[in-house]
Coordinates of C-alpha atoms (C1' of nucleotides) in Angstrom, one line a residue:
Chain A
X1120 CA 52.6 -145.5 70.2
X1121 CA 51.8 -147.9 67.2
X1122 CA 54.1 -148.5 64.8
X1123 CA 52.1 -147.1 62.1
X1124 CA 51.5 -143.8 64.1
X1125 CA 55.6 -143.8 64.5
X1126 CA 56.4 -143.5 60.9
X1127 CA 54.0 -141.0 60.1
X1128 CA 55.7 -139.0 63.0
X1129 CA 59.1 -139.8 62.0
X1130 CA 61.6 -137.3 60.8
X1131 CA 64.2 -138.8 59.0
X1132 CA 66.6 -135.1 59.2
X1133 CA 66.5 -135.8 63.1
X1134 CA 69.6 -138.2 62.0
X1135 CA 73.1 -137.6 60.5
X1136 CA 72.9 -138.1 56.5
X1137 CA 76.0 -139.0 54.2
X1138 CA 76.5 -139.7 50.8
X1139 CA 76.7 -142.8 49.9
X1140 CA 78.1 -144.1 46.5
X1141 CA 79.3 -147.4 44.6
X1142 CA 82.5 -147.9 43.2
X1143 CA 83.7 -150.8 40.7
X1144 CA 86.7 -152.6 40.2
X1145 CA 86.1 -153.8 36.8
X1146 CA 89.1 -156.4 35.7
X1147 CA 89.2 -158.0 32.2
X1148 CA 92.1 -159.7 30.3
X1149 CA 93.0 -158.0 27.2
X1150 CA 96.0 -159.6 25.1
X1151 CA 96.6 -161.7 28.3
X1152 CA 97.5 -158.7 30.6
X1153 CA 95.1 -157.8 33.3
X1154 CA 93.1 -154.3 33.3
X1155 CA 91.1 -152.5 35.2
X1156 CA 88.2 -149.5 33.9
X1157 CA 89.3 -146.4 34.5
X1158 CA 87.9 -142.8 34.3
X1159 CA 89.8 -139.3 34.0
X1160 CA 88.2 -137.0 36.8
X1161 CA 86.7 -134.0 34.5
X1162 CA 86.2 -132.1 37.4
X1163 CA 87.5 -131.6 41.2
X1164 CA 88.2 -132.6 43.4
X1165 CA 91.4 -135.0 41.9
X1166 CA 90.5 -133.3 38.5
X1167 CA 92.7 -134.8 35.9
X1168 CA 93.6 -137.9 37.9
X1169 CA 92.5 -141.1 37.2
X1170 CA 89.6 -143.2 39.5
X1171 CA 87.5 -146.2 39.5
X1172 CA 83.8 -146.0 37.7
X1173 CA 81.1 -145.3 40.3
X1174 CA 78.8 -142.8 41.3
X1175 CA 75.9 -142.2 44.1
X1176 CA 73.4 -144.8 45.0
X1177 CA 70.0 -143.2 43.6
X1178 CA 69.3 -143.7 47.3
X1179 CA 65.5 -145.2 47.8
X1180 CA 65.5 -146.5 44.0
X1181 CA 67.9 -149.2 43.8
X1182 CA 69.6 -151.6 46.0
X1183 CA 73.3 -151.4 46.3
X1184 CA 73.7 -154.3 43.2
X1185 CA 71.8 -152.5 40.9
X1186 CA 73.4 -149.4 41.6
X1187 CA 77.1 -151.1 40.4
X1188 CA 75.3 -152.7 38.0
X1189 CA 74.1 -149.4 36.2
X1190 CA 77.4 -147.5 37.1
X1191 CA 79.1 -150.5 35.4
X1192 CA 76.7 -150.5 32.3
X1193 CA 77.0 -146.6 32.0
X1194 CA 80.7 -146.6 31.3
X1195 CA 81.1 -149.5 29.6
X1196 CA 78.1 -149.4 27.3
X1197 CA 77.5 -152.8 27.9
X1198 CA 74.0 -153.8 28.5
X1199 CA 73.6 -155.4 32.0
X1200 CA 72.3 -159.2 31.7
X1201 CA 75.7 -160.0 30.5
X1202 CA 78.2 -162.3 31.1
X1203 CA 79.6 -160.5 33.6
X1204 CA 80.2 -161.0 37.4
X1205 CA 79.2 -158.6 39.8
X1206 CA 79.8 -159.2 43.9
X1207 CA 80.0 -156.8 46.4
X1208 CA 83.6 -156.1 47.7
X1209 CA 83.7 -153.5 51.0
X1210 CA 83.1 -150.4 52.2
X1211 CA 85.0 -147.4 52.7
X1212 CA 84.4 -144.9 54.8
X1213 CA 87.4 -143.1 56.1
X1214 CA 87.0 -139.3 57.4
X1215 CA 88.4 -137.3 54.7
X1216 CA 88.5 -140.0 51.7
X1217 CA 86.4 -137.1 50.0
X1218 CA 87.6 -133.2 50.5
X1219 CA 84.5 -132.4 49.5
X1220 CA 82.3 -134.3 52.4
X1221 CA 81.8 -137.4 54.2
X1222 CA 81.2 -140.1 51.2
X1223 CA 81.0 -144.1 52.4
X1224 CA 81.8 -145.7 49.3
X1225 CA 80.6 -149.4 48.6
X1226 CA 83.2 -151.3 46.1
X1227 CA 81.8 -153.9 44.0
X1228 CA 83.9 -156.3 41.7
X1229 CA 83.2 -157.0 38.6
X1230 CA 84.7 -159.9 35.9
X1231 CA 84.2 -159.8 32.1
X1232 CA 85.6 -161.1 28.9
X1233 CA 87.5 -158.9 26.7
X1234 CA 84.8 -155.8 25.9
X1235 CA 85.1 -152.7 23.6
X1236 CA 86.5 -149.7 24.5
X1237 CA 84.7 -147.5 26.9
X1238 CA 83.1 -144.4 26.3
X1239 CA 83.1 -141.3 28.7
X1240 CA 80.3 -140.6 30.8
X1241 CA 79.2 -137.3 31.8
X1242 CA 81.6 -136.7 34.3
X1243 CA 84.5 -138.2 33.2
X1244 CA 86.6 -137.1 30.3
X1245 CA 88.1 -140.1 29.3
X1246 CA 87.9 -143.9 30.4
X1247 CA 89.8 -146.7 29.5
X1248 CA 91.0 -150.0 30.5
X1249 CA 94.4 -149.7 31.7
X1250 CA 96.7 -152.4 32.7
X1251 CA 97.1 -153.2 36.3
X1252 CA 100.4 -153.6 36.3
X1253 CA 101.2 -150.1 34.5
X1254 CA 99.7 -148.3 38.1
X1255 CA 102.9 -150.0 40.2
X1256 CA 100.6 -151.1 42.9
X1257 CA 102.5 -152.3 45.9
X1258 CA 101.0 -155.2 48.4
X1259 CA 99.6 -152.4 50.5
X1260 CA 97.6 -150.8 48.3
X1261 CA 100.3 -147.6 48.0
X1262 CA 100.8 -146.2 45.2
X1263 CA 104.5 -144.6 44.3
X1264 CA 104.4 -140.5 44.1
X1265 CA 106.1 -141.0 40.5
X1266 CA 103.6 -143.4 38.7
X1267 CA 102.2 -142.6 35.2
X1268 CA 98.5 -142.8 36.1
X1269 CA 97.9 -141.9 39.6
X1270 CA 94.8 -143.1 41.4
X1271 CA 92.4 -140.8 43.0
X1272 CA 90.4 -140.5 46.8
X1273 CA 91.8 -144.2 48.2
X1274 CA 91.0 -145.6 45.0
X1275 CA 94.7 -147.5 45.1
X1276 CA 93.6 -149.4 48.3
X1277 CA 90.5 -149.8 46.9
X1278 CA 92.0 -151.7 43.8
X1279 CA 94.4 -153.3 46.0
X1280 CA 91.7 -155.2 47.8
X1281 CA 90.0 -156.1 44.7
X1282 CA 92.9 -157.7 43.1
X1283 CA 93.6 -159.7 46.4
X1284 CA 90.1 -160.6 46.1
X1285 CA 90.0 -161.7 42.9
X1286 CA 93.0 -164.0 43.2
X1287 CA 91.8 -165.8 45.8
X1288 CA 88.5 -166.3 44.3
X1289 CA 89.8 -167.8 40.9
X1290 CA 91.4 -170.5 44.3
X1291 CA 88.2 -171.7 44.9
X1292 CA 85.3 -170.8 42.3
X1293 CA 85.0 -170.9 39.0
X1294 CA 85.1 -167.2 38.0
X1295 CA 88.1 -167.5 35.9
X1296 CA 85.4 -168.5 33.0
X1297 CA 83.7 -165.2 33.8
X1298 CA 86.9 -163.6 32.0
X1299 CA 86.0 -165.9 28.9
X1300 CA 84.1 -166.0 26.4
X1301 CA 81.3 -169.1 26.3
X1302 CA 83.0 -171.2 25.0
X1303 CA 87.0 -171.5 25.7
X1304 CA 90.3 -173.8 25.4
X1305 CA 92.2 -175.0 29.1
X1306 CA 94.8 -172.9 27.7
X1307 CA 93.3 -169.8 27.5
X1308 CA 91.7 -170.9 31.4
X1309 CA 95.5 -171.3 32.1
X1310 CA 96.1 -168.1 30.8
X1311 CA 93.5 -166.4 33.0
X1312 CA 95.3 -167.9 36.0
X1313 CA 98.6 -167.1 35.0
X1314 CA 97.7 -163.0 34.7
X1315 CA 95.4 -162.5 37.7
X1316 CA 98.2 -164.5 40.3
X1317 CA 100.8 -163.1 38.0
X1318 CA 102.6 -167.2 38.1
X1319 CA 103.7 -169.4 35.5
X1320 CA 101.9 -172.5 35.9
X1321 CA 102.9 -176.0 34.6
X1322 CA 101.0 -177.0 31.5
X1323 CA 100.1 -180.2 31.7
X1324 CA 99.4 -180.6 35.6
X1325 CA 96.9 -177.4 35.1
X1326 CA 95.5 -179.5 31.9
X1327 CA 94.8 -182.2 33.8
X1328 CA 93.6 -180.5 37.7
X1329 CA 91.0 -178.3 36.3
X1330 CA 89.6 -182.0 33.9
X1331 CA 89.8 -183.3 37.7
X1332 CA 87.4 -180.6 39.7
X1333 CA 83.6 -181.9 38.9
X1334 CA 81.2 -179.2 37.2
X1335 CA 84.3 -176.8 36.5
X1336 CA 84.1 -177.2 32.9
X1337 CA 82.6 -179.6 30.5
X1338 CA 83.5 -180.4 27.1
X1339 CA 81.7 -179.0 23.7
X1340 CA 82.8 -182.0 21.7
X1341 CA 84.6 -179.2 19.3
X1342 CA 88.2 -177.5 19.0
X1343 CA 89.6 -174.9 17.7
X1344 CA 89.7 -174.1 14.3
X1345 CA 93.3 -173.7 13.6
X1346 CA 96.3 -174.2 16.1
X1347 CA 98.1 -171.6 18.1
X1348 CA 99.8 -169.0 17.1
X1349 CA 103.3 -170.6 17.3
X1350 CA 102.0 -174.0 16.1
X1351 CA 101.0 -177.0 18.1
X1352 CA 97.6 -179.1 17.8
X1353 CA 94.2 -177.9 17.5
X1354 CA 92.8 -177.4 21.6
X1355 CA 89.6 -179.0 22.5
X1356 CA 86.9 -176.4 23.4
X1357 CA 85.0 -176.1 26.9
X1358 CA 82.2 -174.6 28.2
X1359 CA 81.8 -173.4 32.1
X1360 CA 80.1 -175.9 34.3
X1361 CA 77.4 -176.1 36.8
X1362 CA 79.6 -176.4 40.2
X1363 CA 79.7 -173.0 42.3
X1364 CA 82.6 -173.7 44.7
X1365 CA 86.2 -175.9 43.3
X1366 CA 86.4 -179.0 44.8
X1367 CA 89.5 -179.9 45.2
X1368 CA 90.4 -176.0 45.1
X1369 CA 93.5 -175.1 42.7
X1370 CA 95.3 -173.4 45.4
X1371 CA 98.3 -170.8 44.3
X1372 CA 101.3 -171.8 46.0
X1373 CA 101.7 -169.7 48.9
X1374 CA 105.1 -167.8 49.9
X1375 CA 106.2 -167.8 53.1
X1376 CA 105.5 -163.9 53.6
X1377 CA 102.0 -164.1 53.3
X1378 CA 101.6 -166.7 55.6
X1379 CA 103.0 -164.5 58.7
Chain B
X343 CA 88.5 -123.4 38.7
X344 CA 91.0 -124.5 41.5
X345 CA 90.4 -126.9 44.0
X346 CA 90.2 -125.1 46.9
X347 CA 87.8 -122.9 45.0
X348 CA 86.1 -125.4 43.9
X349 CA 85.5 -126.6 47.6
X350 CA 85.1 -123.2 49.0
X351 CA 82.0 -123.2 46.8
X352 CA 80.4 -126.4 47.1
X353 CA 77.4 -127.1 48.1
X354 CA 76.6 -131.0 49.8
X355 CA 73.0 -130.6 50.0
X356 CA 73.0 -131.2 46.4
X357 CA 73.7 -134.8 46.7
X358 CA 71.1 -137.5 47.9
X359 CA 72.0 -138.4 51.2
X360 CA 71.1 -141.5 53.3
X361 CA 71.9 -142.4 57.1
X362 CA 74.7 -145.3 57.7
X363 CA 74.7 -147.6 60.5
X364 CA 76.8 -150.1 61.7
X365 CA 75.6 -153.7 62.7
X366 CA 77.7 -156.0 64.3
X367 CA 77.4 -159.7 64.5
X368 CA 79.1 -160.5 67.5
X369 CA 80.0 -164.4 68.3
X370 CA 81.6 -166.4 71.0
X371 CA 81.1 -169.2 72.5
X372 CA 79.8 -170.1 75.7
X373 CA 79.1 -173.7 77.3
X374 CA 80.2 -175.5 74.2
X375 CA 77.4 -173.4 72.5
X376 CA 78.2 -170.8 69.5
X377 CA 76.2 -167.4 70.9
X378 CA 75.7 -163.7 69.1
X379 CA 75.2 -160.6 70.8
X380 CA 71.2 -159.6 70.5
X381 CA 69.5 -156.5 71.8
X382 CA 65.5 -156.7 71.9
X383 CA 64.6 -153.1 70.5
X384 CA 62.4 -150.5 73.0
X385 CA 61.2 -148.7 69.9
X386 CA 59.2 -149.0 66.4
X387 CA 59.8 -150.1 64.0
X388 CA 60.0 -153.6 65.2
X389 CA 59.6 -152.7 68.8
X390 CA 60.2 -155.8 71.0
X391 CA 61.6 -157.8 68.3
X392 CA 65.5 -159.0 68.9
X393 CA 68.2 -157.4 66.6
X394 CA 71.6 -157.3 66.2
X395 CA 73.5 -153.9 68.2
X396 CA 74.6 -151.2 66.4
X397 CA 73.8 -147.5 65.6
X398 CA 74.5 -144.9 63.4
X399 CA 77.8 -143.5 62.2
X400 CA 78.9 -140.4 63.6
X401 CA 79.9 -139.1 60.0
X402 CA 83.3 -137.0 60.0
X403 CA 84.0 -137.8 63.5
X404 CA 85.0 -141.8 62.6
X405 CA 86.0 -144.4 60.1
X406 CA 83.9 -147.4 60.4
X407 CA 86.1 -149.7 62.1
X408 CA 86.4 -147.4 64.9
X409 CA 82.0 -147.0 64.6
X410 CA 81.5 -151.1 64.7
X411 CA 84.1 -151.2 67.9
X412 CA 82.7 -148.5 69.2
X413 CA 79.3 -149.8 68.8
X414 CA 80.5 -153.3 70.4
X415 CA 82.0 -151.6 73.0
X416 CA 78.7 -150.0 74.3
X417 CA 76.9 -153.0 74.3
X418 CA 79.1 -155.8 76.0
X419 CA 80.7 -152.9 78.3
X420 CA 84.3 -153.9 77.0
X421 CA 86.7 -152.0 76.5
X422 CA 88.0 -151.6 72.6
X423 CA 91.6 -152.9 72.9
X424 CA 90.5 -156.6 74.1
X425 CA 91.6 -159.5 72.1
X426 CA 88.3 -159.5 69.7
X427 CA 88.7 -159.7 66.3
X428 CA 86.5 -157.1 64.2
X429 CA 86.3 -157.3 60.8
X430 CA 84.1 -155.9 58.1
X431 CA 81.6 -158.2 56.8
X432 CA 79.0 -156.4 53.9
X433 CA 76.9 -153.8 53.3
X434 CA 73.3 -153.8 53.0
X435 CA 71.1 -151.4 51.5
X436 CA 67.7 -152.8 49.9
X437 CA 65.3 -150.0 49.4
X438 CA 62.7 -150.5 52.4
X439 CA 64.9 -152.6 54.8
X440 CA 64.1 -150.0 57.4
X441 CA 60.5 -148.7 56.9
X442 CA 61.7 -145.5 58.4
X443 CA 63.8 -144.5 55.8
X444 CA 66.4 -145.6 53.8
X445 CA 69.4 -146.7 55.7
X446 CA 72.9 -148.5 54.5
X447 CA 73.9 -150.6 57.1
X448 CA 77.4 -151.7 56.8
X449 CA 77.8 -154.8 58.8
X450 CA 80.5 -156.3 60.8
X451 CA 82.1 -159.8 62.2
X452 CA 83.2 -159.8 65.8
X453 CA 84.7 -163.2 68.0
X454 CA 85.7 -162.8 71.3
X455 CA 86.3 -165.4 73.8
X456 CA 84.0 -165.8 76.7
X457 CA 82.4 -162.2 77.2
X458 CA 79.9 -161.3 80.4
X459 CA 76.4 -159.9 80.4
X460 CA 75.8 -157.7 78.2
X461 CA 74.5 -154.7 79.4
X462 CA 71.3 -153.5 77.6
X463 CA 72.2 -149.7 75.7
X464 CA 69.8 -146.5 75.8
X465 CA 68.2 -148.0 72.9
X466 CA 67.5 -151.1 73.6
X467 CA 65.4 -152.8 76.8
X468 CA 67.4 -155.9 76.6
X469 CA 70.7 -157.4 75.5
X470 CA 71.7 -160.8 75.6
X471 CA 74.1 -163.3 74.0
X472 CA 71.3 -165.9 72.6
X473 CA 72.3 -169.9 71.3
X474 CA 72.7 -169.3 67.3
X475 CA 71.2 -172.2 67.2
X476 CA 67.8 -171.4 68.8
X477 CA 67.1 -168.4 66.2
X478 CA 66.0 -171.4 63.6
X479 CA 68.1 -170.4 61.1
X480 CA 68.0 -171.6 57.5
X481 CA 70.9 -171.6 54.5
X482 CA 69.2 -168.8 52.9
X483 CA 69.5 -166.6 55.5
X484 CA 65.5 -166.9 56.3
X485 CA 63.8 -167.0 60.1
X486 CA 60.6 -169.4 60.2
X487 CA 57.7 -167.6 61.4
X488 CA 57.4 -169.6 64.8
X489 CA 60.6 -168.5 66.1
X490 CA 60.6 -168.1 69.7
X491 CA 63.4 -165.0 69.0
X492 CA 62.4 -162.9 65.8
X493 CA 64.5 -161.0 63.9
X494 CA 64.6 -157.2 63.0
X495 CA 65.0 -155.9 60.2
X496 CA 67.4 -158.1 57.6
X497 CA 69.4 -159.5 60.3
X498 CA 68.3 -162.7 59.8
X499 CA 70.6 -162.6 56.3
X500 CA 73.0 -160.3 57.9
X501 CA 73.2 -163.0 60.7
X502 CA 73.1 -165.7 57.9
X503 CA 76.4 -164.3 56.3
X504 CA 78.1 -163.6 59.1
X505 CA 78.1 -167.5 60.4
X506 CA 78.9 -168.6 56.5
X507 CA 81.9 -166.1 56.3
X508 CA 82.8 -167.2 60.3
X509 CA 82.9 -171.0 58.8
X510 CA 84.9 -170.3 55.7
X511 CA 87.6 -168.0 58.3
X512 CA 88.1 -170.8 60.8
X513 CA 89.3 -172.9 57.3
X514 CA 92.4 -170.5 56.3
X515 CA 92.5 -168.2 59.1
X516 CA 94.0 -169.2 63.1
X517 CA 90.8 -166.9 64.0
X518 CA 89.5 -169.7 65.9
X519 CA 91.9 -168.8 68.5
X520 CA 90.2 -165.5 68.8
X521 CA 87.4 -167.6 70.7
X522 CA 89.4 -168.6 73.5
X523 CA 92.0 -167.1 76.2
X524 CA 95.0 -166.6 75.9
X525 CA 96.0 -169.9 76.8
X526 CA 94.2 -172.8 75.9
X527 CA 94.2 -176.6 75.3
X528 CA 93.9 -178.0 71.8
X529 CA 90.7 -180.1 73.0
X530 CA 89.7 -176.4 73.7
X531 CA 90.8 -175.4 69.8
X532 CA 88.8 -178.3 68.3
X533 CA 85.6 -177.7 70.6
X534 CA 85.4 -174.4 68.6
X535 CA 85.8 -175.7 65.0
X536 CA 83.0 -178.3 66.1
X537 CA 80.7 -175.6 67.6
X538 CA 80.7 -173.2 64.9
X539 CA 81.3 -176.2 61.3
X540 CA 78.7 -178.0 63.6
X541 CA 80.1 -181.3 63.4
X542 CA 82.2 -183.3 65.0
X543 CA 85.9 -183.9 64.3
X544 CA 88.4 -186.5 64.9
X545 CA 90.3 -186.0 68.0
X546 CA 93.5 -187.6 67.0
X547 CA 93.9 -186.2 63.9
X548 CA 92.4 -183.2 64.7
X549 CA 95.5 -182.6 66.9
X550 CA 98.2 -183.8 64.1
X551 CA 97.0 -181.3 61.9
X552 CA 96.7 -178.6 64.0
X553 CA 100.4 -179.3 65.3
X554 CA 101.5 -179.9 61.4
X555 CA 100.5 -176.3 60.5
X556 CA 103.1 -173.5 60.7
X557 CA 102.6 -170.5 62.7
X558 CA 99.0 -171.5 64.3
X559 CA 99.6 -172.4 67.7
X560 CA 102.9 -172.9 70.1
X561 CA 103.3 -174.7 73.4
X562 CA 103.5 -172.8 76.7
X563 CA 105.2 -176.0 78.2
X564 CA 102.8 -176.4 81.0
X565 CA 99.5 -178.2 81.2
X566 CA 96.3 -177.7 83.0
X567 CA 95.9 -178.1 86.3
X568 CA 93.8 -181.5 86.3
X569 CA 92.4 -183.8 83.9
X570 CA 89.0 -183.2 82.1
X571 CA 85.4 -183.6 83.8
X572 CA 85.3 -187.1 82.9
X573 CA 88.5 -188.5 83.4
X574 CA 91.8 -188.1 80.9
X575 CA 95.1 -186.7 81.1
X576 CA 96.2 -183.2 81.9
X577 CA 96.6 -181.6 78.4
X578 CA 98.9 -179.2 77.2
X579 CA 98.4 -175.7 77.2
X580 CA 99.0 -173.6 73.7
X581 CA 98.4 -169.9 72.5
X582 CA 98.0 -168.5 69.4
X583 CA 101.0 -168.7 66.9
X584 CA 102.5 -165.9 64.9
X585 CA 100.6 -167.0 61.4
X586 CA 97.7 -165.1 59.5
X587 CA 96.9 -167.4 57.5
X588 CA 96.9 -171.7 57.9
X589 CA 99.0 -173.3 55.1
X590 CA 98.1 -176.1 54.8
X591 CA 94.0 -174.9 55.5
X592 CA 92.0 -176.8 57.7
X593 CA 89.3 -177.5 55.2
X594 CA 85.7 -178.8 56.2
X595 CA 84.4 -181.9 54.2
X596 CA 82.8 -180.1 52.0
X597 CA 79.2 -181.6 51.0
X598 CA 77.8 -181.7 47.2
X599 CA 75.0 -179.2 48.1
X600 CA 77.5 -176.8 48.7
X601 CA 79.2 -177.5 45.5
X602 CA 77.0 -177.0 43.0
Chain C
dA649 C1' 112.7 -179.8 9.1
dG650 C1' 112.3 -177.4 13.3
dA651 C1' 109.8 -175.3 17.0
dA652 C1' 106.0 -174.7 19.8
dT653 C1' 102.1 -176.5 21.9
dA654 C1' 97.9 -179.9 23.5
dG655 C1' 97.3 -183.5 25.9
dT656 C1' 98.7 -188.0 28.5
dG657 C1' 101.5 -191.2 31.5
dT658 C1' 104.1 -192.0 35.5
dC659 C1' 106.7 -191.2 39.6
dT660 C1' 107.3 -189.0 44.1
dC661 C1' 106.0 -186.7 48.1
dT662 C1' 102.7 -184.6 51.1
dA663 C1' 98.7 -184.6 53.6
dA664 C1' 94.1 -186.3 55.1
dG665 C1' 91.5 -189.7 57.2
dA666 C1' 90.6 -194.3 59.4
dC667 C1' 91.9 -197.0 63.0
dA668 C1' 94.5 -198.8 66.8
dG669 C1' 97.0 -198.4 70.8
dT670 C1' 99.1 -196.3 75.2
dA671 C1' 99.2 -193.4 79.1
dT672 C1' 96.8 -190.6 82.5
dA673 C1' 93.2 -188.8 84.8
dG674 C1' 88.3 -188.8 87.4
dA675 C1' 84.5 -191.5 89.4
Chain D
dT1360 C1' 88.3 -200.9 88.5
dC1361 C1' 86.1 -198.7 84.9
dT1362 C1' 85.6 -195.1 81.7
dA1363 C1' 86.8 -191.1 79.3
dT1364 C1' 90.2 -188.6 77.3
dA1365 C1' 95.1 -186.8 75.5
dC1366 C1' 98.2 -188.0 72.5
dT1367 C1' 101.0 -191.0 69.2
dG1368 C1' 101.7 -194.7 65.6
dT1369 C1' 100.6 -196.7 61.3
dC1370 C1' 98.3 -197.7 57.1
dT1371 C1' 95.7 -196.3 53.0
dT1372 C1' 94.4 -193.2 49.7
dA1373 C1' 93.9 -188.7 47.2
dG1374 C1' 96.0 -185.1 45.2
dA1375 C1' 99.9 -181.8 43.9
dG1376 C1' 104.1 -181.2 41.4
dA1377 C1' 108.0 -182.7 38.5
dC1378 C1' 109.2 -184.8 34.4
dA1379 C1' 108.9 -187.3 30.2
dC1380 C1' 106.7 -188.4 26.0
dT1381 C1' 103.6 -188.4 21.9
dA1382 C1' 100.9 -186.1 18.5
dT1383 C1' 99.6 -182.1 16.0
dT1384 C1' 100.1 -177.8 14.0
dC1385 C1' 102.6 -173.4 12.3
dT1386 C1' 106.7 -171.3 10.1

DNA sequence: AGAATAGTGTCTCTAAGACAGTATAGA
DNA sequence: TCTATACTGTCTTAGAGACACTATTCT
């Protein structure tokens, strides 16, 4: 049998079918705490509870990116080309994740500067950004029975791995200027560091490693237009750079426990 | 409407639905050589042509880490619990990457030390473990034409990632040991990081800095039985160490290509 | 004036890499 | 005996972190 004469033959109902959808952990940095978009479940299952943006893959349509892309642009009302990041993060595909039926759910990660609030999409009856730290995430992606905002499906895990994610990429790319705007002061870059690892870093060695790593950033040849808040000198403005990977990385110091 | 109402009276069909496989890219290394697990398909599409094993999820019935070792299983004839590491690598789901229909394929990352014959599946007339190397592989994940082994499907960049995210694991990760038995020699350690970075290390310090880092690998206090194929003393025998993750990392040079 | 901060200088310590050297095995 | 190899010693250099210090801005 020929190829071509296969296809026309084929029945694709001969073979088991799921639903397949996309997920987004989106993370920004609003008034130097870390957030994550969130939406309200309007309906069941989970109704009321709280769950990360996403929806099914318009399957045959759009590849996997595009789909987070849209789902992302929906509920943010952002327009897509941005400045945001967008990479895949995993897939999830436990038995049971949905009550409803077997879903495999792809999780993308996104970084953005500071955006507006979001508006609610059609199935959703509110959406917000919501700080990370307010959902009392423990290492293992658990969430405790008592929180404020309780995560729906295995959307805690979910998050879980893209936080993890996330702090070990801002190690060894330059993503942390994803959470900036285009232009940007080492202290604010600082800043970015010191809410997604959730560390106090030392001034002036962070000043001078990030001047160190070639194409991290580059100078504008401008400052800011006033000092900070609390006084001190005007900061010298930077733009990203052209380098994709750190080299040397800025490595978080690690604790003993994750090591073993 | 409750929940259980809600599911009582809900209706999957009404969602689009797509068929999920698992792909594995299985690596060890045999004769010094890094090798992946191929099976040459004995149907269309791409009848004849070599792919990576897998198959489809049995949705309901499985998570997907039980799907790729199951999948891994059938094809080397080993059974599950063996000391091969399996982790998730991506998922792929451009629109036509299976003329058939349209198929997410969520793809996995398997080492195992030395493995036998592979066994060809119901699917497949052949199965092999084929020299990376001789598939002609380029950065970008593409196969030239002339390829003595081609392809199916977008394994080539399924391949292509695997082998990238295998190089960045051996920096951070004691997975390297997963290539070897349980005991092993730290000649034996650095023939892996040379097979799989493809290039060659420095013996001496190679073994300082494997020594130097916490948790990777403890002595046995014994040593082979004699000396290596062209002369040298016995060495010592190791096995794998209690870390997860190699602090300090043994990073590769890393070139400017990859940089920028 | 006082406090906070941007940015630089300097010192110490760790770790990577280059290289040399010794001991032990096979041919 | 000759060669290859396991393993150790030593030197140099890069980079991380601690600390100090100056200059600039806000209150």
């Amino acid at each position: 049998m020929t190829e071509d004469a296969f296809l026309a033959d084929y029945d694709p109902s001969r073979y088991p079918a799921v639903a397949v959808t996309v997920d987004v952990v989106a993370l920004t940095i609003r008034d130097g705490v870390l957030h994550v978009l969130l939406v309200e479940r309007g309906e069941a299952p989970f109704q009321g509870r709280w769950a990360l943006p996403g929806g099914f893959v318009k399957v045959g349509e759009e590849n996997l990116d595009q789909a987070a892309a849209r789902e992302l642009a929906e509920e943010t009302g952002l327009s897509s080309p941005s400045r945001v990041h967008l990479e895949q993060l995993a897939s999830y595909g436990d038995p049971g994740r949905d009550p409803r039926m077997p879903i495999i759910s792809v999780a993308y990660l996104a970084f953005g500067p500071e955006m507006p609030d979001p508006r609610a999409g059609s199935d959703a009856s509110d959406a917000a950004w919501v700080p990370v730290a307010s959902l009392g995430l423990t290492a293992s992606g658990a969430q405790p029975p008592g929180a404020t905002r309780r995560l729906a499906f295995d959307h805690a895990r979910i998050l879980s791995d893209g936080l993890e994610r996330a702090r070990g990429k801002l190690e060894y790319t330059p993503l942390a200027t994803a959470f900036l705007p285009g232009t940007f002061t080492i202290p604010e870059l600082r800043a970015v560091y010191e809410c997604v690892w959730d560390e106090a870093l030392h001034a002036g060695n962070f000043h001078r490693k990030v001047l160190s790593v070639p194409g991290f950033i580059e100078g504008t040849g401008d400052t800011t237009a006033s000092g900070g808040r609390k006084g001190g000198p005007r900061a010298r403005l930077y733009r990203a750079g052209d380098a994709r990977l750190l080299h040397p990385a800025l490595l978080r110091p690690a604790s003993e426990e994750d090591i073993r």
